[in-house]
Coordinates of C-alpha atoms and ligand atoms in Angstrom, one line a residue:
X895 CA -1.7 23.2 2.7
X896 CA -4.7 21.1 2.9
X897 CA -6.7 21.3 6.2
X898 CA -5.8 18.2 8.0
X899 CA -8.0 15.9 10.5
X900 CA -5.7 14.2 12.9
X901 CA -5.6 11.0 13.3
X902 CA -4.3 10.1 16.8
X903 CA -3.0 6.4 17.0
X904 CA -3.4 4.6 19.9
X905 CA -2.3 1.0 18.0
X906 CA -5.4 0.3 16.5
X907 CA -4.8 -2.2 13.4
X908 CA -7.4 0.0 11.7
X909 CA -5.4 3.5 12.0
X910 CA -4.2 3.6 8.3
X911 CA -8.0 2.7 7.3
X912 CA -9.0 5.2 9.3
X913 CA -6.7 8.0 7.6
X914 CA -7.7 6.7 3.9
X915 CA -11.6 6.8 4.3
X916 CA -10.7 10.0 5.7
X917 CA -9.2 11.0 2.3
X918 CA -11.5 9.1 0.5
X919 CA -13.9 12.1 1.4
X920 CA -11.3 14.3 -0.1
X921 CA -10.6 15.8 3.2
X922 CA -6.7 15.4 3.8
X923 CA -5.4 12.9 7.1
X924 CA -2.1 12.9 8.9
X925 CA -1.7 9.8 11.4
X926 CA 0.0 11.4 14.6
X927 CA 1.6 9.5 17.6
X928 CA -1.2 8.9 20.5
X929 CA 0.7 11.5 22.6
X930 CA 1.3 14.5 20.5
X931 CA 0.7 17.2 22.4
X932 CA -2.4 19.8 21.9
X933 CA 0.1 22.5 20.6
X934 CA 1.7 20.8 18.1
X935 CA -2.0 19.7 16.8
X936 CA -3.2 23.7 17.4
X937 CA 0.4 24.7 15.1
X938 CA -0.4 22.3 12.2
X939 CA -3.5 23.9 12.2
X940 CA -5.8 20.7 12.3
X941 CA -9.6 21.3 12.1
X942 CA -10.9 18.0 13.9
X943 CA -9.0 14.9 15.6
X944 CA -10.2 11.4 15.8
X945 CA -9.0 9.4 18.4
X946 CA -8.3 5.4 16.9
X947 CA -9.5 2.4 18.7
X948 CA -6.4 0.2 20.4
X949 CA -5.6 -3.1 21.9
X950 CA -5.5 -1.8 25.4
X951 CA -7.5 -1.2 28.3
X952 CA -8.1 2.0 29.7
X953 CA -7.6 0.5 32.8
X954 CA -4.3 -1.1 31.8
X955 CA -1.1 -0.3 33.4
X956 CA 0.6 2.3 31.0
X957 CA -2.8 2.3 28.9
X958 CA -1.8 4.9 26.0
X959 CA -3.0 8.4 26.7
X960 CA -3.3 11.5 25.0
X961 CA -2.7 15.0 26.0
X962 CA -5.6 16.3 27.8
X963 CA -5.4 19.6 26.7
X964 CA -6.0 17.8 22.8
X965 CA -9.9 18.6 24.5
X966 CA -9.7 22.0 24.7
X967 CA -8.6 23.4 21.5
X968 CA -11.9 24.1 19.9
X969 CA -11.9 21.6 17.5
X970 CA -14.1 18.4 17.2
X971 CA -13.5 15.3 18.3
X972 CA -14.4 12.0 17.7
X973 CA -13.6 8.9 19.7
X974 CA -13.9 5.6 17.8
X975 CA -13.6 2.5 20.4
X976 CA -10.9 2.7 22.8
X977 CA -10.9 6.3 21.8
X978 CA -14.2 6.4 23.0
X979 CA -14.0 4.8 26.1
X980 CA -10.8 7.3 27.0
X981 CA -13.5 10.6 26.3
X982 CA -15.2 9.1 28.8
X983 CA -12.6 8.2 31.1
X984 CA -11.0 11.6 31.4
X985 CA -14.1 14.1 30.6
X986 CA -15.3 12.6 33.7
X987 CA -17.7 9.6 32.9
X988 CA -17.3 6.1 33.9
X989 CA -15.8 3.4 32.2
X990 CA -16.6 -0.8 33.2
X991 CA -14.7 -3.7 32.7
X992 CA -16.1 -6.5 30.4
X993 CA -15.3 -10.2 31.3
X994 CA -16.0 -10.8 27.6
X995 CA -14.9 -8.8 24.4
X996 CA -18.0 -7.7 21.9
X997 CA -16.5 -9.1 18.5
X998 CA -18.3 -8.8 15.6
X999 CA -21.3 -7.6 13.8
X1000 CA -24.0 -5.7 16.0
X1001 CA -27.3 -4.0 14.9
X1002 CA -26.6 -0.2 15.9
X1003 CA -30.3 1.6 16.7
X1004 CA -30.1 5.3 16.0
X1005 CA -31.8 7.4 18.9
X1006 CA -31.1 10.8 17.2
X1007 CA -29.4 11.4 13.7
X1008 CA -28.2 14.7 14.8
X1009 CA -25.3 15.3 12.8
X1010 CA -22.8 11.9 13.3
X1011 CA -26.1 10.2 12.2
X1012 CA -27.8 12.8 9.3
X1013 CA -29.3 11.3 6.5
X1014 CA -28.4 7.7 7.4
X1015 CA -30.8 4.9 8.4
X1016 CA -32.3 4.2 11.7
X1017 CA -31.1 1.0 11.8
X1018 CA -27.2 0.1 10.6
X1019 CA -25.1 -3.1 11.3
X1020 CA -22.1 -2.2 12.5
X1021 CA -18.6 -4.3 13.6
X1022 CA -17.7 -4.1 16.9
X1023 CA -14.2 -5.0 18.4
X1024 CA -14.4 -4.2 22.0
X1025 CA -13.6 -5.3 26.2
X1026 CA -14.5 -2.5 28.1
X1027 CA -17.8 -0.1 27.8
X1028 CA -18.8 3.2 29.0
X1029 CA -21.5 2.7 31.6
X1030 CA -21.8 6.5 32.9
X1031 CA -21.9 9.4 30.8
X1032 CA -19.7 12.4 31.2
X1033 CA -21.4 15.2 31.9
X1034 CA -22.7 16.9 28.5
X1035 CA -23.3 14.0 26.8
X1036 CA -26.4 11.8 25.3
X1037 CA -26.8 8.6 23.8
X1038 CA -27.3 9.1 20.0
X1039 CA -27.4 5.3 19.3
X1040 CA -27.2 1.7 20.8
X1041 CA -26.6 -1.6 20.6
X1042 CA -27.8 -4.5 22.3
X1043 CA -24.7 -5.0 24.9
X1044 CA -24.6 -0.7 25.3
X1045 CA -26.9 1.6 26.2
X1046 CA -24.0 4.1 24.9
X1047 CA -22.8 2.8 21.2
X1048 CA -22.8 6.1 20.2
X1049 CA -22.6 9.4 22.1
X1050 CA -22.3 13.0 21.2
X1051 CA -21.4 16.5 23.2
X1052 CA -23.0 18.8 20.9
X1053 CA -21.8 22.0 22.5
X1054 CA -18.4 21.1 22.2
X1055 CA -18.8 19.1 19.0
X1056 CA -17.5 15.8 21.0
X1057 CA -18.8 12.3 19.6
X1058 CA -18.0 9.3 20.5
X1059 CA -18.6 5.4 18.5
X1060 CA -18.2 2.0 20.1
X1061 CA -18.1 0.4 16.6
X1062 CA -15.6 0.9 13.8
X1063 CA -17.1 2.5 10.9
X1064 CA -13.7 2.6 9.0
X1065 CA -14.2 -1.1 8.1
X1066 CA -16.1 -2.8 5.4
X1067 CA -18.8 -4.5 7.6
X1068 CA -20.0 -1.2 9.2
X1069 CA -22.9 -0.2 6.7
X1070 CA -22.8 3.1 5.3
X1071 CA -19.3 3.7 7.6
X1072 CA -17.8 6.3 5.0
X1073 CA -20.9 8.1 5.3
X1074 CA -20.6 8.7 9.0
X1075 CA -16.9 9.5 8.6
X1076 CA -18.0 12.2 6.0
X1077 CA -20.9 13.1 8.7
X1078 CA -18.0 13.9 11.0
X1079 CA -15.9 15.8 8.4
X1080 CA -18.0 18.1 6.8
X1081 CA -21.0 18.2 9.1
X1082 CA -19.3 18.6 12.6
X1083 CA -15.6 19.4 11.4
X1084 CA -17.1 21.9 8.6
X1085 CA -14.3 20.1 6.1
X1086 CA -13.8 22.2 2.3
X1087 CA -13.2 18.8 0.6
X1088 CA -9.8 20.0 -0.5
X1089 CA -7.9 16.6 -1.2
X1090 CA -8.1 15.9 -4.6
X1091 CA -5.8 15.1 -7.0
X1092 CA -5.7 17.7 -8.4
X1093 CA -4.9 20.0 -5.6
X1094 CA -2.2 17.1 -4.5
X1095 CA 0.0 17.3 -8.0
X1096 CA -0.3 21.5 -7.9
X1097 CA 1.0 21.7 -4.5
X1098 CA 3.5 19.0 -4.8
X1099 CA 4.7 20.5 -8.3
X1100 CA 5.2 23.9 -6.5
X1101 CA 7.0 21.8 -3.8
X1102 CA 9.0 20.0 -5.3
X1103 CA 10.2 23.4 -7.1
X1104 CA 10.7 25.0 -4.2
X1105 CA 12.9 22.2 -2.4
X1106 CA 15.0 21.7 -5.5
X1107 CA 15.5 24.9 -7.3
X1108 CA 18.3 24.9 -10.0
X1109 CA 19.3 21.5 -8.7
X1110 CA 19.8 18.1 -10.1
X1111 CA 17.4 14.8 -9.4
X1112 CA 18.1 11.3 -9.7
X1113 CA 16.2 8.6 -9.6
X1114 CA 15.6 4.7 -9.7
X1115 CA 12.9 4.1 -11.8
X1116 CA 12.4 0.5 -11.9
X1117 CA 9.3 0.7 -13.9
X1118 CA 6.7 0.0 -11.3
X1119 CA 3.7 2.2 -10.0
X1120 CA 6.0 4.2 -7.1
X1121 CA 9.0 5.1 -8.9
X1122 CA 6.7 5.6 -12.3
X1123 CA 4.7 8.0 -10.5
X1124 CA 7.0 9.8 -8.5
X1125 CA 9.4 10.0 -12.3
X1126 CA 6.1 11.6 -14.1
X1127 CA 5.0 13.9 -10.7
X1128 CA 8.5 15.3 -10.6
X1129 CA 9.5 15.8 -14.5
X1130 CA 6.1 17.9 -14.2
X1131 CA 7.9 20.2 -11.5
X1132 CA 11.6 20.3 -12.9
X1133 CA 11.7 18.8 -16.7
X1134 CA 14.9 17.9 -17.8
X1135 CA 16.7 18.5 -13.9
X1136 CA 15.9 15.1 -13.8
X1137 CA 17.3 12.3 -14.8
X1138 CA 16.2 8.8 -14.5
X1139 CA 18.0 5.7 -14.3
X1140 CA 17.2 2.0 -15.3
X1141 CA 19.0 -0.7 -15.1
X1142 CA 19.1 -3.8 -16.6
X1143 CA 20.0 -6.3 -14.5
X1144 CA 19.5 -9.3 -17.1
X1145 CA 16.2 -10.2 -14.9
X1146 CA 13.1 -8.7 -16.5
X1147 CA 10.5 -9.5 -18.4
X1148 CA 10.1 -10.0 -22.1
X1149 CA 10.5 -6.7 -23.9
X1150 CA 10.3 -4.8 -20.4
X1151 CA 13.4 -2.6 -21.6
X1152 CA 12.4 -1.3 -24.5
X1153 CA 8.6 -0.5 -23.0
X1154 CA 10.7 1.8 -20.4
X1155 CA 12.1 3.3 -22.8
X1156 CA 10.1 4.0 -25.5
X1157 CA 7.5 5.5 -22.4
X1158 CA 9.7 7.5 -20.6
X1159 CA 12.3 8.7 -23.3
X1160 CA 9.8 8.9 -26.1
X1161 CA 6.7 9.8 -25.2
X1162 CA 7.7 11.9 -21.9
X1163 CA 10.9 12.9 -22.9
X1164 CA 12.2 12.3 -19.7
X1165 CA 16.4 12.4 -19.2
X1166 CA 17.0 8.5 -19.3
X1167 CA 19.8 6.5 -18.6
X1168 CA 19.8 2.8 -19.0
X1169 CA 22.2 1.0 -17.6
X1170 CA 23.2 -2.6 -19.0
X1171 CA 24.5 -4.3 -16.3
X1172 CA 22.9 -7.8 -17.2
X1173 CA 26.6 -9.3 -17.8
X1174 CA 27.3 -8.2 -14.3
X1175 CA 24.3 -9.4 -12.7
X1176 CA 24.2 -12.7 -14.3
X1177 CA 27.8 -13.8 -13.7
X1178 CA 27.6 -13.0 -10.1
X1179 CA 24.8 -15.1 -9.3
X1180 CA 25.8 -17.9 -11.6
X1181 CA 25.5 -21.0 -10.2
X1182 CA 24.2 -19.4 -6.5
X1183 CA 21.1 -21.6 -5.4
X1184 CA 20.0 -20.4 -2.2
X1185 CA 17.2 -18.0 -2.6
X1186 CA 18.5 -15.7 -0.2
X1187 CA 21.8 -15.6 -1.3
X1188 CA 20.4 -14.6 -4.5
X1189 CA 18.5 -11.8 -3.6
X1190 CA 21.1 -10.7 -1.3
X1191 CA 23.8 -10.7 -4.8
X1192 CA 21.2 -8.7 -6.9
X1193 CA 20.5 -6.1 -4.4
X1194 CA 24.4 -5.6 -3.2
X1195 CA 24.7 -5.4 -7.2
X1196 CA 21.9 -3.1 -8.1
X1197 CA 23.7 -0.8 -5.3
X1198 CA 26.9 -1.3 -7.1
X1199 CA 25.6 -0.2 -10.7
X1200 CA 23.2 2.3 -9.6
X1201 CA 25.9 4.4 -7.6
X1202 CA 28.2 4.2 -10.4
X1203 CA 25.8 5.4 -12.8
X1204 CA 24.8 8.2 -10.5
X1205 CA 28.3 9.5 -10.4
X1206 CA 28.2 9.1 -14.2
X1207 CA 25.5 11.1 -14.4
X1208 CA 27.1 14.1 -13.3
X1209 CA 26.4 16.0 -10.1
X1210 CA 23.2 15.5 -8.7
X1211 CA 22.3 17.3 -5.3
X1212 CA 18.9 15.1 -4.4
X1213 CA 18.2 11.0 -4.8
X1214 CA 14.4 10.9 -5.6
X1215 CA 12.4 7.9 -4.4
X1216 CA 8.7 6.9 -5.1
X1217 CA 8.2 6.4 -0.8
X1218 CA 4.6 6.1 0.4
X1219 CA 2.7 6.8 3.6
X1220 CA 2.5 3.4 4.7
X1221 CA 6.3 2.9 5.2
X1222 CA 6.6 6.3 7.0
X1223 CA 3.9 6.0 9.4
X1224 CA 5.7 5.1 12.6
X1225 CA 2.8 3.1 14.3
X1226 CA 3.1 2.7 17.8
X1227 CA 4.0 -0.4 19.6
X1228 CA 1.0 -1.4 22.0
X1229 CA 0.3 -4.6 23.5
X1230 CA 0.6 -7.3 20.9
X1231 CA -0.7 -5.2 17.7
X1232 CA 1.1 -7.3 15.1
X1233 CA 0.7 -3.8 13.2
X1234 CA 3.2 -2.2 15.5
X1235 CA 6.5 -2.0 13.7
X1236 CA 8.9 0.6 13.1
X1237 CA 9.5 1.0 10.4
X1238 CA 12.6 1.6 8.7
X1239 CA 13.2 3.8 5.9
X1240 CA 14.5 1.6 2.6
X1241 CA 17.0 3.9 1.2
X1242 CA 19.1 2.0 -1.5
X1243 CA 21.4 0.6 0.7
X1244 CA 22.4 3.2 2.8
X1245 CA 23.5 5.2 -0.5
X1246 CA 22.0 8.6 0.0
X1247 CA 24.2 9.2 2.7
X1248 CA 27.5 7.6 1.3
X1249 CA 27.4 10.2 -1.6
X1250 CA 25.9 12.9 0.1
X1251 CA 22.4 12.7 -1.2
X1252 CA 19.1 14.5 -0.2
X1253 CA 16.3 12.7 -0.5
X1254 CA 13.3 13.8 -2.6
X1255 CA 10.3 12.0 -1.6
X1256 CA 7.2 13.8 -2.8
X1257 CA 4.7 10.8 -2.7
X1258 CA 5.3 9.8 1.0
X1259 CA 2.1 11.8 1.9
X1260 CA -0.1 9.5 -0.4
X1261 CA -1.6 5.9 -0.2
X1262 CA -1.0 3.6 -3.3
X1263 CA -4.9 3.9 -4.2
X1264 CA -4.1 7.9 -4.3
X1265 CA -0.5 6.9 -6.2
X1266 CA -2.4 5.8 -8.7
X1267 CA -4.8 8.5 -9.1
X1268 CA -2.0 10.4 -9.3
X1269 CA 0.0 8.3 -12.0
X1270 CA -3.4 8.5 -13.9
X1271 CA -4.2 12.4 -13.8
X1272 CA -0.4 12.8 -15.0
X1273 CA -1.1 10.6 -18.1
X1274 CA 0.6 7.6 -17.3
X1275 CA -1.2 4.3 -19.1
X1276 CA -3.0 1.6 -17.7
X1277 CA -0.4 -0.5 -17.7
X1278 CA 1.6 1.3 -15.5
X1279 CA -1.2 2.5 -13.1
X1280 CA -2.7 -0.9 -12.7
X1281 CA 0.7 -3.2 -13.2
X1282 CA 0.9 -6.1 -11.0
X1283 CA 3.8 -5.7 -8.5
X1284 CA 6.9 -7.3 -9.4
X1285 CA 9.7 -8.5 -7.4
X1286 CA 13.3 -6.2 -6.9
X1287 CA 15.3 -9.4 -8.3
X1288 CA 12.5 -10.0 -11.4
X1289 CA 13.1 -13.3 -12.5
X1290 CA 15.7 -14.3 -10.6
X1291 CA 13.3 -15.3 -8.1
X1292 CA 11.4 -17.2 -10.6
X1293 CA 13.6 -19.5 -12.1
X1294 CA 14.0 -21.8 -9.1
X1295 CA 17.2 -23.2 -8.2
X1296 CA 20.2 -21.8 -11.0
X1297 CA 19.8 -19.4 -13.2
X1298 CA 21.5 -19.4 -16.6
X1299 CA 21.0 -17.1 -19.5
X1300 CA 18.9 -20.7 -21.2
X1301 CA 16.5 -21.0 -18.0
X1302 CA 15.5 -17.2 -18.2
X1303 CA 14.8 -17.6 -22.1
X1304 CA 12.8 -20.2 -21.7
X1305 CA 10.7 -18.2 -18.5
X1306 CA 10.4 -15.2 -20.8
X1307 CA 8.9 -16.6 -23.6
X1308 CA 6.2 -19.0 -21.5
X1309 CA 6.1 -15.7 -19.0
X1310 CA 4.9 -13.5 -22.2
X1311 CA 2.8 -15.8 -23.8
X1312 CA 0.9 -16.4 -19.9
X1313 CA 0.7 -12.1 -20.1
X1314 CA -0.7 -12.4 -23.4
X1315 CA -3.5 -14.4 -22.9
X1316 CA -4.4 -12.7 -19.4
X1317 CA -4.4 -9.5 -21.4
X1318 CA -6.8 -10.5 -23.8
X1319 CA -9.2 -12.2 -21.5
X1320 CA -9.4 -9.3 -19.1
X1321 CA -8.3 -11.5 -16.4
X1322 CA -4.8 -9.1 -15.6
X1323 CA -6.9 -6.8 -13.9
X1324 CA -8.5 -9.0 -12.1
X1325 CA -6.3 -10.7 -10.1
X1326 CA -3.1 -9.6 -7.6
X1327 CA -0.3 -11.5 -9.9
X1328 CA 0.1 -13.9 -13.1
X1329 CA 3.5 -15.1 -13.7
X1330 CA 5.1 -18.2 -14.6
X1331 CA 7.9 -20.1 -12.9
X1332 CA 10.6 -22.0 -14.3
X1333 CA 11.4 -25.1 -12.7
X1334 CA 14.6 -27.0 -12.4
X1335 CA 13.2 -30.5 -13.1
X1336 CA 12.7 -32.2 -16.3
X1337 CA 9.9 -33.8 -17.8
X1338 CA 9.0 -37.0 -20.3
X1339 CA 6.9 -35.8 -22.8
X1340 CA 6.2 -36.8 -26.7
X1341 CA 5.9 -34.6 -29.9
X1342 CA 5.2 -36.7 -32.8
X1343 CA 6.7 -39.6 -32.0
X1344 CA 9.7 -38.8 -30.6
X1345 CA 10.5 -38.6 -26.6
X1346 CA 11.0 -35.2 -25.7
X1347 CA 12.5 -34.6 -22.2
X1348 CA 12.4 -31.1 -21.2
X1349 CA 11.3 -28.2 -18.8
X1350 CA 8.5 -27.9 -16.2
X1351 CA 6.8 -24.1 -15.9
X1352 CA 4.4 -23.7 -13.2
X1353 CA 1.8 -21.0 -13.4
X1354 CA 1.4 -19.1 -10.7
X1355 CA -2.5 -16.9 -10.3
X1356 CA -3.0 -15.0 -7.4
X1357 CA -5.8 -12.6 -5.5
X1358 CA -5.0 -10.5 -2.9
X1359 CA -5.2 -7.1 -1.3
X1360 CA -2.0 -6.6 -0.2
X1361 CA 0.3 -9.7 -0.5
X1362 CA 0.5 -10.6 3.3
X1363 CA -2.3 -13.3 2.6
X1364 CA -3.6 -14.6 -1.0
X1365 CA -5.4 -17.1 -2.4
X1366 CA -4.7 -19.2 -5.7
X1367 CA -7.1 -17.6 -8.8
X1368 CA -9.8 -19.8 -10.1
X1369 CA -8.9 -19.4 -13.6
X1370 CA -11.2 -21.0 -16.2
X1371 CA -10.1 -24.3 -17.1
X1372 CA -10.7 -23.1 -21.5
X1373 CA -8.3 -20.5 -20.7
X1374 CA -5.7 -22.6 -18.6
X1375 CA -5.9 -25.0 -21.6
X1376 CA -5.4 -22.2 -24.1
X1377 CA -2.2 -20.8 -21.7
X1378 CA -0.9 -24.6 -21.1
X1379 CA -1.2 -25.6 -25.1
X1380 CA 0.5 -22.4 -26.2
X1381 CA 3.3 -22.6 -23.7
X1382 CA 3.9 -25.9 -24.6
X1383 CA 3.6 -25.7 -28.5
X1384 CA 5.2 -22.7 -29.1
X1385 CA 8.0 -22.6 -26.3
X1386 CA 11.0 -24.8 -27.3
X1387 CA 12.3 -26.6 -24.4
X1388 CA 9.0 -27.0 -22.5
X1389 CA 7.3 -30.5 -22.1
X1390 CA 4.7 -30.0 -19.7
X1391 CA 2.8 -26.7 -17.5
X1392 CA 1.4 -27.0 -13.6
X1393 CA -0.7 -24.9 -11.8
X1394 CA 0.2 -23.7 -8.3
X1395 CA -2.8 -24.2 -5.9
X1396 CA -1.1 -23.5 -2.8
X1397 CA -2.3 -20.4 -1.2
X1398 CA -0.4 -18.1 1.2
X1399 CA -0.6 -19.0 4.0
X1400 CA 0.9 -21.6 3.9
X1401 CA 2.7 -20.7 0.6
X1402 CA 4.2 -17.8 -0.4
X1403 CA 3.6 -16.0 -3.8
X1404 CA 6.8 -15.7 -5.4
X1405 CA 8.4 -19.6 -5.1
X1406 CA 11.6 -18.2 -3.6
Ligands
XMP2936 P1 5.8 -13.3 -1.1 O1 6.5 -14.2 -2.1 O2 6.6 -13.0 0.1 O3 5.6 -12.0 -1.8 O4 4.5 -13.9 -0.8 C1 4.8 -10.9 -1.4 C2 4.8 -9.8 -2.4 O5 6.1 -9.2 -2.5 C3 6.7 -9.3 -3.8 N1 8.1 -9.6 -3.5 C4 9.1 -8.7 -3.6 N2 9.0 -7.4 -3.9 N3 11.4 -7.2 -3.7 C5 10.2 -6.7 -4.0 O6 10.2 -5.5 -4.3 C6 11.5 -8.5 -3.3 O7 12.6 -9.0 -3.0 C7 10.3 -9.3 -3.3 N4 9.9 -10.6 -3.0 C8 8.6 -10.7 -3.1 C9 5.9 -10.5 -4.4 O8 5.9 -10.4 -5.9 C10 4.5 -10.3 -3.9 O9 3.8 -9.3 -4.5

């Protein structure tokens, strides 16, 4: 195993930031629960803790806590905020009340560099999210650094390798914030730097080995970066004890079959099974309208096909699933943290358990940006590392209103032709999504001189960082014309192209 830093979460929205600059150092990070106690931290070995900022007072009836005994195990800590504020609460300094929060960006003066601060300049601008402030010491502490509303911005207990941070270097607008993270790590924490990729895929491979030994492994692979990951990660481990299955379900993408196929099958030479089901799918939701109802019909379907072809398959012992860290992590629920959800595992409809399925999950350690270094180091192409994320019910969300076997032609051929030209001008991998949307209206238009009234498809362009806000893409208007004028010329059926400028919120990305 990696040595692990411990992240101890007391709600902060910045936790899972916290844990990936932590990794981005290449030193591993496990989020725990605020109150884990000091023996389970001393039994997983961990070889420094950092203690997250949160919404709450110290002072705050049922304020989170940890286990005081976290402060005598030996190991560094460091206190970032509210985590801050608590070292000095219970190591015996003093802690006020603000009547106004600190928000925003501060100029952070550093008294001594000492190790927190080595090598970094004497002057950084830092964000600050705070109420409360330490105003007395505990004993064994100095300043190391301040700001203009506190004396102590920055603190440090050098015999017993305690430090303490007002700001929050884990975001962007603290300068040189990764640096002081990697201060902590392998200056105070003495951190080997053992989190690489390479380290990852050797340990999962022997894992995954180990967990599975002569056993069968099935798996979903939809095609996207998770489940084409966790396919390539676990091939690596058990070759042909795997077997991958992909269905069809009449809804994807021009020519998104046969790519599957001729990747995995072909070049991998990967066990697959690809399932046809488009009949199926597209009779069941024939003439359905209501978004949700649609997506509620593929899913229940997907369930339906997959399950069969699993039993097809022959026995199989484990369901493999490309899971991540982020819907593992069971952040807490503090105050109002709009981050605090539990989450709940998405097994395919309950499924492992109806047929008696264990789970194999070897990438819910990992964040996507480390999926994808993954995906990469285990040869996967560009276009699957760096694919824009597409929907569970593919283009049924993106013909609005019905969908018939005519409408999704039509889609696929403006929907490749938009692909095309993003692909050739770069502009893929530059934005979040590109995608075009079929819409149920018609339109006057001429060609030659005849009246031509036919299909609206919108174009849809999007930036984001992680879908729960985006803006529309400011696409130049040569290459809009060239996207508009191809669609229209070369796809029969289509009279006229719109561009979607609504971004979300208010919007959302997909129409439906
Ligand atoms: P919205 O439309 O809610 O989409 O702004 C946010 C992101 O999620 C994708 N999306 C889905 N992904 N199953 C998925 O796996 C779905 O049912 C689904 N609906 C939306 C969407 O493409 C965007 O990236």
């Amino acid at each position: 195993m990696p040595q692990t830093i411990a992240v101890l979460d007391f709600g902060s929205q910045y936790t899972q930031v916290i844990a990936r600059r932590i990794r981005e150092c290449q030193v591993y990070s496990k989020i725990y629960h605020h109150a884990t106690s000091a023996a389970q931290l001393r039994a997983d070995g961990v070889i420094g803790i950092i203690l997250s900022g949160g919404p709450s007072s110290v002072f705050a009836k049922g304020a989170p806590m940890p286990d005081r005994a976290i402060f005598t195990l030996g190991v560094p800590v460091l206190g970032i905020c509210y985590g801050l504020q608590l070292m000095g609460r219970l190591l015996g300094g003093r802690v006020g009340r603000s009547a106004r929060r600190e928000y925003g960006h501060g100029i952070l003066h550093v008294k001594k560099p000492g190790r927190l601060f080595a090598n970094l300049p004497k002057k950084l601008r830092v964000w600050n999210s705070h109420g409360d402030r330490l105003v007395r010491l505990p004993p064994g502490f100095s300043p190391i650094g301040t700001t203009e509303n506190s004396e102590f911005a920055a603190i440090e207990d050098r015999r017993r390798n305690f430090y303490g941070i007002q700001f929050h270097p884990e975001v962007f607008h603290t300068e040189r914030g990764t640096d002081i993270y990697k201060n902590f790590l392998l200056g105070v924490c003495g951190a080997k730097q053992d989190w690489t990729t390479r380290d990852f895929i050797r340990h999962a491979v022997e894992h995954i080995r180990q967990t599975v030994g002569p056993a069968r492994v099935i798996l979903g692979l939809s095609g996207g970066v998770d489940s084409s990951v966790a396919a390539a990660l676990i091939h690596r481990a058990i070759g042909k004890q795997l077997t991958c299955v992909f269905v069809d379900n009449g809804l994807l993408r021009a020519d998104e079959r046969a790519q599957v196929e001729s990747l995995y099958a072909r070049n991998f030479h990967i066990n697959l099974r690809v399932e046809d089901a488009s009949a199926l799918f597209l009779r069941r939701i024939r003439g359905v309208t209501d978004p949700e109802r649609k997506r509620k019909i593929i899913g229940r379907t997907f369930v339906t096909v997959f399950e069969q072809s699993i039993k097809s398959a022959g026995r199989a012992e484990f369901l493999a699933q490309g899971t991540l860290y982020p819907d593992v992590i069971e952040s807490v629920a503090i105050g109002n943290n709009p981050a605090a959800l539990i989450k709940s595992h998405h097994n395919v409809g309950g499924l492992p358990a109806r047929m008696r399925l264990k789970l194999l999950e070897p990438l819910r350690e990992l964040f996507k940006d480390e999926v994808r270094a993954v995906g990469a180091a285990l040869g996967l192409p560009r276009e699957v590392v760096w694919r824009q994320p597409f929907p569970g019910p593919g283009l049924g969300v993106r013909v609005a209103g019905a969908i018939t076997p005519e409408r999704l032609t039509v889609l696929r051929r403006a929907d490749a032709i938009l692909h095309d030209e993003m692909m050739a001008s770069g502009w893929y991998w530059k934005v979040w999504q590109s995608f075009c949307v079929y819409l149920p209206v018609k339109s006057v238009g001429v060609v030659g001189d005849e009246r031509n009234y036919a299909d609206v498809i919108a174009l849809r362009l999007v930036e984001s960082k992680d879908a729960m806000t985006a803006d529309w893409t400011r696409l130049p208007y040569e290459l809009l014309q060239k996207i508009s004028t191809r669609i229209t010329n070369e796809v029969r059926g289509v009279s006229r192209v719109v561009l979607d400028i609504s971004s979300k919120p208010p919007a959302t990305i997909e129409w439906e």
